[in-house]
Amino acid sequence: MKEVEISRAIVEAYFNDLLENLSLDVAIVGAGPSGMVAGYYMTKNGAKVAIFEKKLSIGGGIWGGAMGFNRIVVQEEAKEILDEFGINYRPFKNGLYVADAIETATTIASKAVKAGVKFFNMIEVEDLIVKENRVAGIVINWTPVMMTGLHVDPLTIEAKFVVDSTGHGAQISQHLLKRGLMEGIPGEGPMWAEKGEELTVEHTGEVFPGLYVTGMAANALAGAPRMGPIFGGMFLSGRKAALEILQKLG
Ligand code: 48H
């Protein structure tokens, strides 16, 4: 066993994957619940999808449940998505169900990978490609480069659709805002769980030609209330974006 063979195996495998994913049907930015669910449904239905996550770990805000108490709540309307993934849950009351946050994060991630979603972690999306008033891909860089502020130029990925699943900050839509290509992003409002869940799903959609928003990013763009540790809206939002994009991809 030669050390350099181990290196060769990794470099070859990784860069073959990267080369294969330079051109995508859908580039999803952010591996939180809404992004992973969107990726799962799209890939399962034949789309070529990769998720780019700036952190080392995927799963976004699922892991900690609420205040680090690692359970999440899901409402009746989204229970079928827990069933689709085979995630265990227990009924609480009034149409609410409780699931284990660790089981939720690992199971969604695993099912997404097995369905064919390619995850690229430790890669931050720092900008968008926009051509003739349509988003045409993403601009990527290594997270350590972004964190250290090194002056290193990025690479690009072309995609028929880009999904902003970056959570509270709506990081990807912000790039269009700062170029004057999008109107103000009000940010999320104070807590109102029921309304926030409803509006997250309602406002999931195409916000600029070629750019979709899901989850808390959709909330931020709509100025809708936050909802705390209930995740049904995130799952339903991811599925809604997936089904709409699949329809457009034909
Ligand atoms: C690459 C990026 C970039 C970038 C960010 O926050 P998330 O879990 O996102 P959602 O919207 O799917 O789920 C939100 C949910 O977790 C939550 O916070 C809820 C329900 N809050 C309610 C409340 O009241 O507080 O995941 C977003 C992911 C993260 O992993 C980021 O690291 C990643 O996106 N990300 N990845 N390039 N520029 N920006």
PDB file of N, CA, C and O in Angstrom, residues 76-106:
ATOM      1  N   GLU A  76     -49.187  17.621  10.408  1.00  0.00           N
ATOM      2  CA  GLU A  76     -49.926  16.619   9.621  1.00  0.00           C
ATOM      3  C   GLU A  76     -49.652  16.727   8.109  1.00  0.00           C
ATOM      4  O   GLU A  76     -49.381  15.724   7.452  1.00  0.00           O
ATOM      5  N   GLU A  77     -49.709  17.954   7.571  1.00  0.00           N
ATOM      6  CA  GLU A  77     -49.602  18.146   6.112  1.00  0.00           C
ATOM      7  C   GLU A  77     -48.289  17.622   5.545  1.00  0.00           C
ATOM      8  O   GLU A  77     -48.196  17.316   4.356  1.00  0.00           O
ATOM      9  N   ALA A  78     -47.264  17.543   6.397  1.00  0.00           N
ATOM     10  CA  ALA A  78     -45.943  17.145   5.886  1.00  0.00           C
ATOM     11  C   ALA A  78     -45.548  15.738   6.330  1.00  0.00           C
ATOM     12  O   ALA A  78     -44.464  15.269   5.986  1.00  0.00           O
ATOM     13  N   LYS A  79     -46.452  15.079   7.048  1.00  0.00           N
ATOM     14  CA  LYS A  79     -46.139  13.741   7.569  1.00  0.00           C
ATOM     15  C   LYS A  79     -45.778  12.783   6.431  1.00  0.00           C
ATOM     16  O   LYS A  79     -44.902  11.936   6.570  1.00  0.00           O
ATOM     17  N   GLU A  80     -46.438  12.976   5.275  1.00  0.00           N
ATOM     18  CA  GLU A  80     -46.172  12.057   4.154  1.00  0.00           C
ATOM     19  C   GLU A  80     -44.719  12.168   3.656  1.00  0.00           C
ATOM     20  O   GLU A  80     -44.197  11.217   3.062  1.00  0.00           O
ATOM     21  N   ILE A  81     -44.095  13.291   3.931  1.00  0.00           N
ATOM     22  CA  ILE A  81     -42.684  13.397   3.509  1.00  0.00           C
ATOM     23  C   ILE A  81     -41.795  12.594   4.467  1.00  0.00           C
ATOM     24  O   ILE A  81     -40.853  11.921   4.041  1.00  0.00           O
ATOM     25  N   LEU A  82     -42.131  12.613   5.760  1.00  0.00           N
ATOM     26  CA  LEU A  82     -41.410  11.734   6.700  1.00  0.00           C
ATOM     27  C   LEU A  82     -41.585  10.283   6.259  1.00  0.00           C
ATOM     28  O   LEU A  82     -40.636   9.488   6.280  1.00  0.00           O
ATOM     29  N   ASP A  83     -42.808   9.937   5.827  1.00  0.00           N
ATOM     30  CA  ASP A  83     -43.081   8.566   5.373  1.00  0.00           C
ATOM     31  C   ASP A  83     -42.280   8.236   4.110  1.00  0.00           C
ATOM     32  O   ASP A  83     -41.730   7.155   3.976  1.00  0.00           O
ATOM     33  N   GLU A  84     -42.224   9.198   3.199  1.00  0.00           N
ATOM     34  CA  GLU A  84     -41.472   8.987   1.950  1.00  0.00           C
ATOM     35  C   GLU A  84     -40.011   8.620   2.255  1.00  0.00           C
ATOM     36  O   GLU A  84     -39.424   7.753   1.621  1.00  0.00           O
ATOM     37  N   PHE A  85     -39.446   9.298   3.255  1.00  0.00           N
ATOM     38  CA  PHE A  85     -38.042   9.031   3.598  1.00  0.00           C
ATOM     39  C   PHE A  85     -37.886   7.862   4.571  1.00  0.00           C
ATOM     40  O   PHE A  85     -36.778   7.407   4.809  1.00  0.00           O
ATOM     41  N   GLY A  86     -38.997   7.416   5.160  1.00  0.00           N
ATOM     42  CA  GLY A  86     -38.913   6.332   6.153  1.00  0.00           C
ATOM     43  C   GLY A  86     -38.358   6.805   7.487  1.00  0.00           C
ATOM     44  O   GLY A  86     -37.658   6.062   8.183  1.00  0.00           O
ATOM     45  N   ILE A  87     -38.684   8.045   7.845  1.00  0.00           N
ATOM     46  CA  ILE A  87     -38.226   8.598   9.138  1.00  0.00           C
ATOM     47  C   ILE A  87     -39.288   8.286  10.197  1.00  0.00           C
ATOM     48  O   ILE A  87     -40.479   8.521   9.968  1.00  0.00           O
ATOM     49  N   ASN A  88     -38.850   7.765  11.335  1.00  0.00           N
ATOM     50  CA  ASN A  88     -39.787   7.445  12.428  1.00  0.00           C
ATOM     51  C   ASN A  88     -40.272   8.724  13.103  1.00  0.00           C
ATOM     52  O   ASN A  88     -39.526   9.706  13.185  1.00  0.00           O
ATOM     53  N   TYR A  89     -41.503   8.683  13.601  1.00  0.00           N
ATOM     54  CA  TYR A  89     -42.040   9.833  14.352  1.00  0.00           C
ATOM     55  C   TYR A  89     -43.088   9.335  15.328  1.00  0.00           C
ATOM     56  O   TYR A  89     -43.594   8.217  15.192  1.00  0.00           O
ATOM     57  N   ARG A  90     -43.380  10.195  16.292  1.00  0.00           N
ATOM     58  CA  ARG A  90     -44.433   9.860  17.252  1.00  0.00           C
ATOM     59  C   ARG A  90     -45.474  10.952  17.232  1.00  0.00           C
ATOM     60  O   ARG A  90     -45.126  12.135  17.215  1.00  0.00           O
ATOM     61  N   PRO A  91     -46.752  10.572  17.255  1.00  0.00           N
ATOM     62  CA  PRO A  91     -47.774  11.619  17.321  1.00  0.00           C
ATOM     63  C   PRO A  91     -47.696  12.335  18.663  1.00  0.00           C
ATOM     64  O   PRO A  91     -47.419  11.709  19.688  1.00  0.00           O
ATOM     65  N   PHE A  92     -47.850  13.652  18.644  1.00  0.00           N
ATOM     66  CA  PHE A  92     -47.917  14.406  19.897  1.00  0.00           C
ATOM     67  C   PHE A  92     -49.384  14.731  20.133  1.00  0.00           C
ATOM     68  O   PHE A  92     -50.126  13.918  20.647  1.00  0.00           O
ATOM     69  N   LYS A  93     -49.853  15.879  19.709  1.00  0.00           N
ATOM     70  CA  LYS A  93     -51.295  16.171  19.744  1.00  0.00           C
ATOM     71  C   LYS A  93     -51.617  17.258  18.733  1.00  0.00           C
ATOM     72  O   LYS A  93     -50.715  17.893  18.187  1.00  0.00           O
ATOM     73  N   ASN A  94     -52.875  17.468  18.477  1.00  0.00           N
ATOM     74  CA  ASN A  94     -53.336  18.497  17.526  1.00  0.00           C
ATOM     75  C   ASN A  94     -52.624  18.415  16.175  1.00  0.00           C
ATOM     76  O   ASN A  94     -52.215  19.437  15.615  1.00  0.00           O
ATOM     77  N   GLY A  95     -52.447  17.217  15.652  1.00  0.00           N
ATOM     78  CA  GLY A  95     -51.850  17.061  14.321  1.00  0.00           C
ATOM     79  C   GLY A  95     -50.359  17.344  14.278  1.00  0.00           C
ATOM     80  O   GLY A  95     -49.820  17.605  13.201  1.00  0.00           O
ATOM     81  N   LEU A  96     -49.688  17.297  15.431  1.00  0.00           N
ATOM     82  CA  LEU A  96     -48.237  17.501  15.453  1.00  0.00           C
ATOM     83  C   LEU A  96     -47.536  16.163  15.731  1.00  0.00           C
ATOM     84  O   LEU A  96     -48.035  15.335  16.496  1.00  0.00           O
ATOM     85  N   TYR A  97     -46.376  15.997  15.107  1.00  0.00           N
ATOM     86  CA  TYR A  97     -45.590  14.779  15.263  1.00  0.00           C
ATOM     87  C   TYR A  97     -44.165  15.173  15.655  1.00  0.00           C
ATOM     88  O   TYR A  97     -43.697  16.250  15.281  1.00  0.00           O
ATOM     89  N   VAL A  98     -43.493  14.299  16.411  1.00  0.00           N
ATOM     90  CA  VAL A  98     -42.121  14.583  16.837  1.00  0.00           C
ATOM     91  C   VAL A  98     -41.182  13.552  16.224  1.00  0.00           C
ATOM     92  O   VAL A  98     -41.476  12.347  16.267  1.00  0.00           O
ATOM     93  N   ALA A  99     -40.085  14.016  15.650  1.00  0.00           N
ATOM     94  CA  ALA A  99     -39.082  13.104  15.081  1.00  0.00           C
ATOM     95  C   ALA A  99     -37.716  13.445  15.661  1.00  0.00           C
ATOM     96  O   ALA A  99     -37.488  14.560  16.145  1.00  0.00           O
ATOM     97  N   ASP A 100     -36.822  12.475  15.595  1.00  0.00           N
ATOM     98  CA  ASP A 100     -35.456  12.657  16.069  1.00  0.00           C
ATOM     99  C   ASP A 100     -34.672  13.469  15.025  1.00  0.00           C
ATOM    100  O   ASP A 100     -34.650  13.113  13.842  1.00  0.00           O
ATOM    101  N   ALA A 101     -34.045  14.544  15.478  1.00  0.00           N
ATOM    102  CA  ALA A 101     -33.334  15.422  14.521  1.00  0.00           C
ATOM    103  C   ALA A 101     -32.174  14.693  13.845  1.00  0.00           C
ATOM    104  O   ALA A 101     -31.918  14.896  12.650  1.00  0.00           O
ATOM    105  N   ILE A 102     -31.492  13.856  14.593  1.00  0.00           N
ATOM    106  CA  ILE A 102     -30.330  13.151  14.021  1.00  0.00           C
ATOM    107  C   ILE A 102     -30.812  12.150  12.966  1.00  0.00           C
ATOM    108  O   ILE A 102     -30.250  12.066  11.874  1.00  0.00           O
ATOM    109  N   GLU A 103     -31.875  11.418  13.293  1.00  0.00           N
ATOM    110  CA  GLU A 103     -32.422  10.472  12.308  1.00  0.00           C
ATOM    111  C   GLU A 103     -32.911  11.236  11.077  1.00  0.00           C
ATOM    112  O   GLU A 103     -32.722  10.796   9.940  1.00  0.00           O
ATOM    113  N   THR A 104     -33.522  12.385  11.293  1.00  0.00           N
ATOM    114  CA  THR A 104     -34.048  13.166  10.157  1.00  0.00           C
ATOM    115  C   THR A 104     -32.909  13.634   9.242  1.00  0.00           C
ATOM    116  O   THR A 104     -32.957  13.439   8.023  1.00  0.00           O
ATOM    117  N   ALA A 105     -31.884  14.225   9.846  1.00  0.00           N
ATOM    118  CA  ALA A 105     -30.776  14.752   9.026  1.00  0.00           C
ATOM    119  C   ALA A 105     -30.055  13.624   8.282  1.00  0.00           C
ATOM    120  O   ALA A 105     -29.813  13.722   7.075  1.00  0.00           O
ATOM    121  N   THR A 106     -29.745  12.547   8.990  1.00  0.00           N
ATOM    122  CA  THR A 106     -28.963  11.473   8.357  1.00  0.00           C
ATOM    123  C   THR A 106     -29.799  10.735   7.311  1.00  0.00           C
ATOM    124  O   THR A 106     -29.286  10.369   6.249  1.00  0.00           O
TER     125      THR A 106
END
